[in-house]
Amino acid sequence: MTRPMDWRDWLTDNRTILGALTVGLAFFIGGTFVSTPGCLTFAIIAVVAVVVSHLRETRAGETTSPVKQESWKKQLIRGLLLFVSLVGGVFLVFVWRFVPALQGVPNILLVAVDTIGHTAFVLLCILWIRWPKHGHVMMLILGMIVVLMAVAGGGLSTTVTAQTGLGLIVCVGFVFAAHVISGNHDSTESAFQPLSSGGTSDAYRNPKRMSAGLFRFFALFAMLVAASATTHATIAVLPEVQAGVMAQLNERLEANTTRGWGGGDRYVNGSRIGNVRESILNDPANVALRGFAETEPGYLRGNVYDSYSDGRWRTSRKWIFQSPPDSGVRRVAEARFLRSTGPATVPLREMADHQRRRYSMRFGSVEEEVDDSIQLLNWNGVEGADPGGGDFVGTIEIQGDPAKGRKVFLPATTRWVELAGEGVGVSPHGLLSYGVEVRHPWVVAVQDLPPAETLYQLERDSMTRVETAIEREAARLTRELVRGASTDAEKAERIAEHFQSNYQYSLKPVTVPEGLDPLIHFLRSRHPAHCELFASATALMLRTEGIPSRYVTGYIMDELNDAGDAYLARNRDAHAWVEYFDRESSRWLPVESTPGRSYFTLRRKEQALLAAGGDGGADAAEDVSTSFFSPLLQWWASVRTTDTLVTLFRWAQVPLLIFLVAVLWRRNRGNEIDERSVRLAAERRRMDRRIRRLGWVRSPSETLHRFATRLEVETTDSPAREELLRAADWYRDHAVACYRGEHEAVKLSPPVAANVPA
């Protein structure tokens, strides 16, 4: 019967290692898809089942005798139960994750990512319950699928440090899991094979040699240092490459549903016509953003699109680099990194426990924010009066909901932003697309006008392009509306006035004939519509006049909460509007064509008082965020697995180094014991070689006592029976000398006959 396991045995037991990895996967995939309670439930069920299995084995009394082979009937029953469990797990995930998607208009890619990830995790838990001690090799494959699906679903923090930390932890966890699952262990041995009363291999018994556990600690420390160096090198050397990759990933996997079952992005999106309407109708009173400012913050941008086809807006504008300057060599990137101008200076409403820095949103060939080694071929500052965007107006502190996604919403006239993050990336449309820790508030400085910029011909062509079928329908109406208008601003005003005066706003769905673009149907039928159709039609009508335009979605923040100290943007405040490029001022200016709406942004306090009046257009609703459990729920929703990994990644290096130094000092402090151990190990190796010449080999995982018993039991017919019996006695005495801490080594004479060569 095996001895009872103490806490040290449990700490290094294979089941503990697999349990920790399973719980870690539950937090990671749960934090990605807002399903932490459900994933933790499966993980806890698996842990409880494994613990119960161990207690049953302990109570029944495990022995070292060989286990009898099960009959084919029992094997068949076990196989059927496993098959039913796996099928049931797949069905449960289908009901839990896939069925809710049918209630909306889902993104097929994200539905697949969500369902595959949760299915792999549930199957992993079932396999572990079936093979609790060492798991099953399929658990390795399923675990990697879970990680890949979680990363694809947006479950990774956007900072380089978090990405490197996660990659490091995944590698370490995979190595440990592979050692447990695929290693050839005895049923009573752990993955770390701690010292026991019987002894195992020399590598674990010799204090002068590095044990496997200590070797793993050294390897982990080296990996931490290497990963840290890689992180700094990535930030310093490959900024635009890293930002570009993340921008492409976010664009391809953007969530088109406002529900929380997939993608981890429940903010307004708007790439497909109908998304904004879904955001408005899905829990309209739910708070998406909070703002603190002297006056109403107004319109906040979150998504900008510049290419339309088949009822969907897409982003095609890229950063164009010329490096080195005037070389003619061009590079294209989705995003580029902002250079910090210093620490944040504007205090937050609540005391901050994180570091924030200020990043300028001004771009230009002569601006100090631009790297001298790179010449930008777009968004260059226009020479002349006031290229930066006018006078300073004020600041807005904006608080997002991390559970809704990683978007950063800003006014179009933002001059600089103070935030927590590392390697902040910006898109050519002025959106912060990468590197921002959205669980912390960000402060933006607002100016009078958006910055001036140069729009090159290639970009102008892409943002004036209209599909032929839509152009025929839109151009006819646009020519009538803008007849006699001489400036871009006057043309935009006439188009907006046309929709404001002659159309009705409605959120009711409209059936579009099959094969017909929704914008063509809208222009022909003039049916009541929501903001998406008004904005899309306006943008494409401006394009028929050669005016570059782009489609913008975000929120309108104009509602004060009950306490009167914060502005709110709820789901019902999701909105779409247009920005067009005004050739006279070289600026992107807004145009609002939705009936009942008028574009505004943060204004000086005296201006806001003069313009005040009316009921604000917002229905009174209860602030659901003021409940007693709100702080706890917000903290729970905001915690990402990668945040914990980053903390460990940054702070574990120094304590681990101190620990390793202390262990090595302690191991080498007792020279007398070390010398004695070396002598005993040498004697044991010599005895093993002599016994091997007689045809008997001690397994590395076989204790000295077990090997002695085997020599006594299995050598009855051996011609060297007497020598092997003396060898068995020698091994037992040697085990006593090794593991009972005797100060004087027992004098052991070689038991093998003289005719056996040494």
Coordinates of C-alpha atoms in Angstrom, one line a residue, residues 141-654:
I141 CA -4.1 19.0 -29.2
L142 CA -7.4 20.2 -27.6
G143 CA -5.5 22.6 -25.3
M144 CA -3.7 24.2 -28.2
I145 CA -6.9 24.5 -30.1
V146 CA -8.4 26.3 -27.1
V147 CA -5.5 28.8 -27.0
L148 CA -5.6 29.4 -30.8
M149 CA -9.4 30.0 -30.8
A150 CA -9.1 32.4 -27.8
V151 CA -6.4 34.4 -29.4
A152 CA -8.4 34.5 -32.7
G153 CA -11.4 35.6 -30.8
G154 CA -9.6 38.7 -29.3
G155 CA -8.7 37.3 -25.9
L156 CA -5.2 38.7 -26.0
S157 CA -4.3 42.1 -24.6
T158 CA -3.0 44.4 -27.3
T159 CA 0.3 45.2 -25.6
V160 CA 3.5 43.6 -26.9
T161 CA 4.4 42.6 -23.3
A162 CA 1.1 40.7 -22.8
Q163 CA 1.5 38.9 -26.1
T164 CA 5.1 37.8 -25.3
G165 CA 4.0 36.8 -21.8
L166 CA 1.1 34.8 -23.0
G167 CA 3.3 33.0 -25.6
L168 CA 5.9 32.2 -22.8
I169 CA 3.2 30.8 -20.4
V170 CA 1.7 28.7 -23.2
C171 CA 5.1 27.2 -24.1
V172 CA 5.8 26.4 -20.4
G173 CA 2.4 25.0 -19.9
F174 CA 2.6 22.9 -23.0
V175 CA 6.0 21.5 -22.0
F176 CA 4.7 20.5 -18.5
A177 CA 1.5 19.0 -20.0
A178 CA 3.5 17.0 -22.6
H179 CA 5.8 15.7 -19.8
V180 CA 2.8 14.5 -17.8
I181 CA 0.7 13.1 -20.6
S182 CA 3.3 11.6 -22.9
G183 CA 5.9 10.7 -20.3
N184 CA 6.4 7.1 -19.4
H185 CA 5.7 7.4 -15.6
D186 CA 5.0 4.9 -13.0
S187 CA 1.5 5.3 -11.6
T188 CA 2.9 6.6 -8.2
E189 CA 5.5 9.0 -9.7
S190 CA 4.8 12.7 -10.3
A191 CA 6.0 14.8 -13.2
F192 CA 8.7 16.2 -11.1
Q193 CA 9.6 12.8 -9.4
P194 CA 10.2 14.1 -5.9
L195 CA 12.7 12.3 -3.6
S196 CA 11.1 9.2 -2.0
S197 CA 12.3 6.5 0.4
G198 CA 13.2 4.2 -2.4
G199 CA 15.2 6.3 -4.8
T200 CA 15.0 6.7 -8.5
S201 CA 17.7 7.7 -11.0
D202 CA 21.1 9.2 -10.2
A203 CA 20.1 12.6 -11.6
Y204 CA 17.5 13.0 -8.9
R205 CA 19.6 11.5 -6.1
N206 CA 22.9 13.3 -6.5
P207 CA 22.9 16.7 -4.8
K208 CA 26.0 17.7 -6.7
R209 CA 24.1 17.3 -10.0
M210 CA 21.3 19.5 -11.1
S211 CA 17.9 17.9 -10.4
A212 CA 15.2 17.9 -13.1
G213 CA 13.1 20.3 -11.0
L214 CA 15.9 22.8 -10.5
F215 CA 16.8 22.5 -14.2
R216 CA 13.2 23.5 -15.0
F217 CA 13.4 26.5 -12.8
F218 CA 16.7 27.6 -14.5
A219 CA 15.1 27.0 -17.9
L220 CA 12.0 29.1 -16.9
F221 CA 14.3 31.9 -15.7
A222 CA 16.2 31.9 -19.0
M223 CA 13.0 32.0 -20.9
L224 CA 11.7 35.0 -18.9
V225 CA 14.9 36.9 -19.6
A226 CA 14.9 36.0 -23.3
A227 CA 11.2 36.9 -23.6
S228 CA 11.8 40.3 -21.9
A229 CA 14.6 41.0 -24.3
T230 CA 12.4 40.0 -27.3
T231 CA 9.7 42.3 -26.1
H232 CA 11.9 45.3 -25.9
A233 CA 13.5 44.5 -29.3
T234 CA 10.0 44.1 -30.9
I235 CA 8.9 47.5 -29.6
A236 CA 12.1 49.2 -30.7
V237 CA 12.8 47.6 -34.0
L238 CA 9.5 46.3 -35.5
P239 CA 6.7 48.7 -34.4
E240 CA 4.8 49.2 -37.6
V241 CA 5.1 45.5 -38.5
Q242 CA 3.6 44.5 -35.1
A243 CA 0.9 47.1 -35.3
G244 CA 0.0 46.1 -38.8
V245 CA -0.4 42.5 -38.0
M246 CA -2.7 43.2 -35.1
A247 CA -4.7 45.7 -37.1
Q248 CA -5.3 43.1 -39.8
L249 CA -6.3 40.5 -37.2
N250 CA -8.7 42.9 -35.6
E251 CA -10.2 43.9 -38.9
R252 CA -10.7 40.3 -40.1
L253 CA -12.1 39.1 -36.8
E254 CA -14.2 42.1 -35.9
A255 CA -17.5 41.2 -34.2
N256 CA -20.6 42.1 -36.1
T257 CA -23.0 41.1 -33.3
T258 CA -23.8 43.1 -30.2
R259 CA -24.3 40.0 -28.1
G260 CA -21.8 38.7 -25.6
W261 CA -21.5 35.2 -26.8
G262 CA -18.8 35.8 -29.4
G263 CA -15.7 37.8 -30.1
G264 CA -15.6 39.8 -26.9
D265 CA -16.7 43.0 -28.8
R266 CA -20.2 44.3 -28.0
Y267 CA -19.6 47.9 -28.9
V268 CA -21.2 49.4 -32.0
N269 CA -19.5 48.2 -35.1
G270 CA -21.4 49.2 -38.3
S271 CA -19.4 47.5 -41.0
R272 CA -22.5 45.9 -42.3
I273 CA -25.7 47.9 -42.8
G274 CA -27.9 46.9 -39.9
N275 CA -25.2 46.6 -37.3
V276 CA -25.9 50.0 -35.7
R277 CA -29.6 49.2 -35.6
E278 CA -28.9 46.0 -33.8
S279 CA -26.7 47.8 -31.3
I280 CA -29.5 50.3 -30.6
L281 CA -32.2 47.6 -30.1
N282 CA -30.1 45.2 -28.0
D283 CA -30.6 46.4 -24.4
P284 CA -31.0 50.1 -25.3
A285 CA -30.5 51.4 -21.7
N286 CA -27.2 49.6 -21.2
V287 CA -24.3 52.0 -20.7
A288 CA -21.5 51.7 -23.2
L289 CA -19.3 54.8 -22.3
R290 CA -19.0 57.3 -19.5
G291 CA -17.5 60.8 -19.9
F292 CA -16.5 63.5 -17.5
A293 CA -16.3 67.0 -19.1
E294 CA -17.5 70.6 -18.5
T295 CA -20.0 70.3 -21.4
E296 CA -21.6 67.6 -23.5
P297 CA -18.8 65.5 -25.2
G298 CA -21.0 65.0 -28.3
Y299 CA -20.0 62.7 -31.2
L300 CA -17.3 60.1 -30.4
R301 CA -15.8 58.1 -33.3
G302 CA -15.0 54.4 -32.9
N303 CA -15.0 53.0 -36.5
V304 CA -14.1 54.6 -39.8
Y305 CA -14.7 52.9 -43.2
D306 CA -13.8 54.1 -46.7
S307 CA -14.9 51.3 -49.1
Y308 CA -18.5 50.2 -49.8
S309 CA -19.9 47.2 -51.7
D310 CA -22.7 44.7 -51.3
G311 CA -24.2 46.3 -48.2
R312 CA -21.0 46.4 -46.3
W313 CA -18.4 49.0 -45.4
R314 CA -14.7 48.2 -45.2
T315 CA -11.4 49.9 -44.4
S316 CA -8.8 50.1 -47.2
R317 CA -6.7 53.1 -46.4
K318 CA -3.2 52.3 -45.2
W319 CA -0.2 54.1 -44.0
I320 CA 2.4 54.6 -46.7
F321 CA 6.0 54.9 -45.6
Q322 CA 9.1 56.0 -47.5
S323 CA 12.2 54.8 -45.8
P324 CA 14.8 56.1 -45.9
P325 CA 13.4 59.5 -46.9
D326 CA 13.5 60.4 -50.6
S327 CA 14.6 56.9 -51.4
G328 CA 11.5 56.0 -53.5
V329 CA 11.1 52.8 -51.5
R330 CA 7.5 52.5 -50.2
R331 CA 6.1 50.4 -47.5
V332 CA 2.5 49.9 -46.5
A333 CA 1.2 49.3 -43.0
E334 CA -2.2 49.1 -41.3
A335 CA -1.1 51.1 -38.3
R336 CA 1.9 52.9 -37.0
F337 CA 3.1 53.6 -33.5
L338 CA 2.7 56.9 -31.7
R339 CA 5.6 58.4 -29.9
S340 CA 4.9 59.4 -26.3
T341 CA 5.5 63.1 -25.5
G342 CA 5.8 62.5 -21.7
P343 CA 3.8 61.4 -18.7
A344 CA 0.2 62.3 -18.2
T345 CA -0.6 65.5 -16.4
V346 CA -4.4 65.6 -16.2
P347 CA -5.7 63.9 -13.0
L348 CA -8.4 61.3 -13.3
R349 CA -11.7 61.5 -11.4
E350 CA -10.5 58.6 -9.3
M351 CA -7.0 58.0 -8.1
A352 CA -5.1 56.0 -10.7
D353 CA -3.0 53.0 -9.7
H354 CA -1.5 52.7 -13.2
Q355 CA 1.0 54.6 -15.3
R356 CA -0.3 56.8 -18.0
R357 CA 1.4 58.7 -20.8
R358 CA 0.5 61.4 -23.3
Y359 CA 0.4 60.8 -27.0
S360 CA 0.1 63.5 -29.6
M361 CA -2.5 63.0 -32.4
R362 CA -0.9 65.6 -34.6
F363 CA 0.9 64.2 -37.6
G364 CA 3.2 65.9 -40.1
S365 CA 6.5 65.7 -41.9
V366 CA 8.0 68.3 -39.5
E367 CA 6.2 67.2 -36.3
E368 CA 8.5 65.9 -33.6
E369 CA 6.2 62.9 -33.2
V370 CA 7.2 61.4 -36.5
D371 CA 10.3 59.3 -36.6
D372 CA 13.1 61.1 -38.5
S373 CA 14.0 57.9 -40.3
I374 CA 10.6 57.6 -41.9
Q375 CA 8.9 60.0 -44.3
L376 CA 5.1 59.8 -44.4
L377 CA 3.5 60.0 -47.8
N378 CA 0.0 60.6 -46.3
W379 CA -1.3 62.7 -43.4
N380 CA 1.5 65.2 -43.8
G381 CA 0.7 68.5 -42.1
V382 CA -0.4 71.1 -44.5
E383 CA 1.8 74.2 -44.5
G384 CA 0.0 77.4 -43.8
A385 CA -2.0 78.9 -41.0
D386 CA -3.2 76.7 -38.2
P387 CA -2.5 73.2 -39.5
G388 CA -3.0 71.7 -36.1
G389 CA -6.7 72.3 -35.7
G390 CA -7.3 75.6 -33.9
D391 CA -7.5 76.5 -30.3
F392 CA -7.7 74.2 -27.3
V393 CA -11.3 73.7 -26.1
G394 CA -11.1 71.3 -23.1
T395 CA -10.6 67.8 -22.0
I396 CA -12.8 64.7 -21.7
E397 CA -12.2 61.7 -19.5
I398 CA -13.8 58.7 -21.1
Q399 CA -14.4 55.4 -19.3
G400 CA -15.2 52.3 -21.5
D401 CA -16.5 48.9 -20.6
P402 CA -13.7 46.3 -21.0
A403 CA -16.3 43.5 -21.2
K404 CA -17.6 45.1 -24.4
G405 CA -14.3 45.2 -26.3
R406 CA -11.1 47.0 -26.9
K407 CA -12.2 50.0 -28.9
V408 CA -11.1 53.5 -28.0
F409 CA -13.7 56.2 -28.8
L410 CA -12.5 59.7 -29.5
P411 CA -13.8 63.1 -30.8
A412 CA -12.8 63.8 -34.4
T413 CA -10.9 66.9 -33.2
T414 CA -8.7 65.2 -30.6
R415 CA -5.3 66.9 -30.2
W416 CA -3.7 64.5 -27.7
V417 CA -4.7 61.6 -25.5
E418 CA -3.4 60.4 -22.2
L419 CA -3.8 56.7 -21.5
A420 CA -2.4 53.5 -20.1
G421 CA -0.7 51.3 -22.7
E422 CA 2.4 50.3 -24.5
G423 CA 3.2 50.7 -28.1
V424 CA 0.1 52.6 -29.0
G425 CA -0.8 52.3 -32.7
V426 CA -2.9 54.6 -34.8
S427 CA -4.7 54.0 -38.1
P428 CA -4.6 56.5 -41.0
H429 CA -8.2 57.5 -40.0
G430 CA -7.0 58.7 -36.6
L431 CA -8.3 55.7 -34.6
L432 CA -6.2 54.2 -31.8
S433 CA -6.2 50.6 -33.0
Y434 CA -3.6 48.9 -30.9
G435 CA -1.7 48.9 -27.5
V436 CA -4.3 50.7 -25.3
E437 CA -5.3 49.2 -21.9
V438 CA -9.0 49.9 -22.2
R439 CA -9.8 48.8 -18.6
H440 CA -8.3 52.2 -17.6
P441 CA -9.9 55.6 -18.5
W442 CA -8.4 57.8 -21.2
V443 CA -8.3 61.6 -21.3
V444 CA -8.5 63.4 -24.6
A445 CA -7.8 67.1 -25.4
V446 CA -10.3 68.6 -27.8
Q447 CA -9.5 71.5 -30.2
D448 CA -11.7 73.6 -32.5
L449 CA -11.1 71.9 -35.8
P450 CA -9.7 68.6 -37.0
P451 CA -6.1 68.8 -38.2
A452 CA -5.4 69.7 -41.8
E453 CA -3.8 67.0 -43.9
T454 CA -2.7 66.2 -47.4
L455 CA -4.8 63.7 -49.3
Y456 CA -2.8 62.1 -52.1
Q457 CA -4.3 61.2 -55.4
L458 CA -4.3 57.4 -54.8
E459 CA -6.2 57.9 -51.6
R460 CA -8.6 60.4 -53.2
D461 CA -9.4 57.9 -55.9
S462 CA -10.2 55.2 -53.4
M463 CA -12.5 57.4 -51.4
T464 CA -14.4 58.7 -54.4
R465 CA -15.0 55.2 -55.9
V466 CA -18.7 54.1 -56.2
E467 CA -20.1 50.9 -57.7
T468 CA -21.6 51.4 -61.1
A469 CA -25.2 50.4 -60.2
I470 CA -25.2 52.7 -57.1
E471 CA -23.5 55.6 -59.0
R472 CA -26.3 55.7 -61.7
E473 CA -29.0 55.9 -59.0
A474 CA -27.1 58.4 -56.7
A475 CA -25.7 60.7 -59.4
R476 CA -29.0 61.6 -60.9
L477 CA -30.4 62.7 -57.5
T478 CA -27.2 64.4 -56.5
R479 CA -26.9 66.6 -59.6
E480 CA -30.3 68.0 -58.9
L481 CA -29.5 68.8 -55.3
V482 CA -26.1 70.5 -55.8
R483 CA -26.9 72.4 -58.9
G484 CA -25.4 75.9 -58.4
A485 CA -23.3 75.0 -55.4
S486 CA -19.7 76.0 -55.7
T487 CA -18.0 74.6 -52.7
D488 CA -17.7 71.1 -51.1
A489 CA -19.3 72.4 -47.9
E490 CA -22.3 73.8 -49.7
K491 CA -22.8 70.5 -51.6
A492 CA -22.6 68.5 -48.4
E493 CA -25.1 70.8 -46.7
R494 CA -27.6 70.5 -49.5
I495 CA -27.5 66.7 -49.5
A496 CA -27.9 66.6 -45.7
E497 CA -30.8 69.0 -45.8
H498 CA -32.5 66.9 -48.4
F499 CA -32.5 63.9 -46.1
Q500 CA -33.3 65.9 -43.0
S501 CA -36.4 67.5 -44.6
N502 CA -37.8 64.8 -46.9
Y503 CA -37.3 61.5 -45.0
Q504 CA -38.4 59.9 -41.8
Y505 CA -36.3 58.1 -39.2
S506 CA -37.4 54.6 -38.2
L507 CA -35.8 51.5 -36.7
K508 CA -38.4 49.2 -38.2
P509 CA -36.9 46.5 -40.5
V510 CA -37.4 46.9 -44.3
T511 CA -37.5 44.0 -46.7
V512 CA -35.0 44.5 -49.5
P513 CA -35.7 42.7 -52.8
E514 CA -33.3 39.8 -53.4
G515 CA -30.2 40.8 -55.3
L516 CA -30.8 44.5 -54.8
D517 CA -28.4 46.7 -52.8
P518 CA -30.1 48.2 -49.8
L519 CA -28.9 51.7 -50.7
I520 CA -30.4 51.5 -54.2
H521 CA -33.6 50.3 -52.7
F522 CA -33.5 53.1 -50.2
L523 CA -32.9 55.8 -52.8
R524 CA -35.7 54.5 -55.0
S525 CA -38.4 53.8 -52.4
R526 CA -37.5 56.6 -50.0
H527 CA -38.7 54.5 -47.1
P528 CA -38.3 55.4 -43.4
A529 CA -34.8 54.4 -42.4
H530 CA -32.2 54.5 -39.6
C531 CA -28.9 56.4 -39.5
E532 CA -26.9 53.8 -41.4
L533 CA -28.8 54.3 -44.6
F534 CA -28.8 58.1 -44.4
A535 CA -25.0 58.2 -43.7
S536 CA -24.2 55.6 -46.4
A537 CA -26.3 57.3 -49.0
T538 CA -24.8 60.7 -48.2
A539 CA -21.2 59.4 -48.4
L540 CA -21.8 57.8 -51.8
M541 CA -23.7 60.8 -53.2
L542 CA -20.8 63.1 -52.2
R543 CA -18.5 60.7 -54.0
T544 CA -20.4 61.1 -57.3
E545 CA -19.4 64.7 -57.1
G546 CA -15.7 63.8 -56.6
I547 CA -15.7 64.7 -52.9
P548 CA -13.8 62.1 -50.8
S549 CA -15.9 60.8 -48.0
R550 CA -15.9 58.2 -45.3
Y551 CA -18.4 56.4 -43.2
V552 CA -18.1 56.8 -39.4
T553 CA -19.8 54.9 -36.5
G554 CA -19.7 55.6 -32.8
Y555 CA -21.8 57.1 -30.0
I556 CA -23.4 60.4 -29.2
M557 CA -22.7 61.3 -25.6
D558 CA -25.2 63.9 -24.4
E559 CA -27.0 62.5 -21.4
L560 CA -26.2 63.4 -17.8
N561 CA -26.6 60.7 -15.2
D562 CA -28.9 61.1 -12.2
A563 CA -26.1 62.5 -10.0
G564 CA -25.3 65.1 -12.7
D565 CA -21.6 64.4 -12.6
A566 CA -21.1 62.2 -15.6
Y567 CA -22.2 62.0 -19.2
L568 CA -23.5 58.7 -20.5
A569 CA -23.5 57.0 -23.9
R570 CA -26.0 54.1 -24.0
N571 CA -26.6 51.4 -26.6
R572 CA -29.5 53.5 -27.9
D573 CA -26.9 56.3 -28.6
A574 CA -25.1 54.3 -31.2
H575 CA -25.0 56.3 -34.4
A576 CA -23.5 56.6 -38.0
W577 CA -22.5 59.8 -39.8
V578 CA -20.2 61.0 -42.6
E579 CA -16.9 62.9 -42.8
Y580 CA -16.0 64.5 -46.1
F581 CA -12.7 66.0 -47.2
D582 CA -13.0 69.7 -47.8
R583 CA -10.6 70.9 -50.4
E584 CA -10.7 74.6 -49.3
S585 CA -9.5 73.8 -45.8
S586 CA -7.8 70.5 -46.4
R587 CA -9.7 69.0 -43.4
W588 CA -12.1 66.2 -42.8
L589 CA -15.4 67.8 -41.8
P590 CA -18.5 66.1 -40.5
V591 CA -21.9 66.1 -42.1
E592 CA -25.1 64.9 -40.4
S593 CA -28.0 63.8 -42.6
T594 CA -30.1 61.7 -40.2
P595 CA -33.5 63.5 -39.5
G596 CA -33.6 65.0 -36.0
R597 CA -29.8 64.9 -35.5
S598 CA -27.3 67.8 -35.5
Y599 CA -23.6 67.2 -35.2
F600 CA -21.7 68.7 -32.2
T601 CA -18.6 68.0 -30.2
L602 CA -17.2 69.4 -27.0
R603 CA -17.7 73.2 -26.7
R604 CA -16.5 75.9 -24.4
K605 CA -18.7 76.2 -21.4
E606 CA -20.0 79.7 -22.3
Q607 CA -20.9 78.5 -25.8
A608 CA -22.8 75.5 -24.4
L609 CA -24.9 77.7 -22.1
L610 CA -26.0 79.9 -25.0
A611 CA -26.9 76.8 -27.0
A612 CA -28.7 75.0 -24.2
G613 CA -32.4 74.3 -24.5
G614 CA -34.9 71.5 -25.1
D615 CA -35.2 68.2 -23.3
G616 CA -32.0 66.8 -24.8
G617 CA -33.7 64.0 -26.7
A618 CA -32.9 61.3 -24.2
D619 CA -35.5 59.2 -22.4
A620 CA -35.1 58.9 -18.7
A621 CA -33.9 55.5 -17.8
E622 CA -32.4 53.8 -14.7
D623 CA -28.7 53.7 -14.6
V624 CA -28.1 49.9 -14.3
S625 CA -24.5 50.5 -13.4
T626 CA -25.2 51.9 -10.0
S627 CA -26.3 48.6 -8.4
F628 CA -24.6 47.3 -5.3
F629 CA -22.8 44.5 -7.2
S630 CA -21.7 46.8 -10.0
P631 CA -18.1 47.4 -8.8
L632 CA -17.5 43.6 -8.4
L633 CA -19.0 42.8 -11.8
Q634 CA -17.0 45.5 -13.5
W635 CA -13.8 44.2 -12.0
W636 CA -14.6 40.7 -12.9
A637 CA -15.4 41.6 -16.5
S638 CA -12.3 43.7 -16.8
V639 CA -9.8 41.2 -15.6
R640 CA -8.1 39.4 -18.5
T641 CA -6.0 36.4 -18.2
T642 CA -3.2 38.2 -20.0
D643 CA -3.2 40.9 -17.3
T644 CA -2.2 38.3 -14.7
L645 CA 0.3 36.8 -17.1
V646 CA 1.9 40.2 -17.7
T647 CA 2.2 40.8 -13.9
L648 CA 3.9 37.4 -13.4
F649 CA 6.0 38.0 -16.5
R650 CA 7.3 41.4 -15.2
W651 CA 7.8 40.6 -11.5
A652 CA 8.7 36.9 -11.4
Q653 CA 12.2 37.3 -12.9
V654 CA 14.0 38.8 -9.8

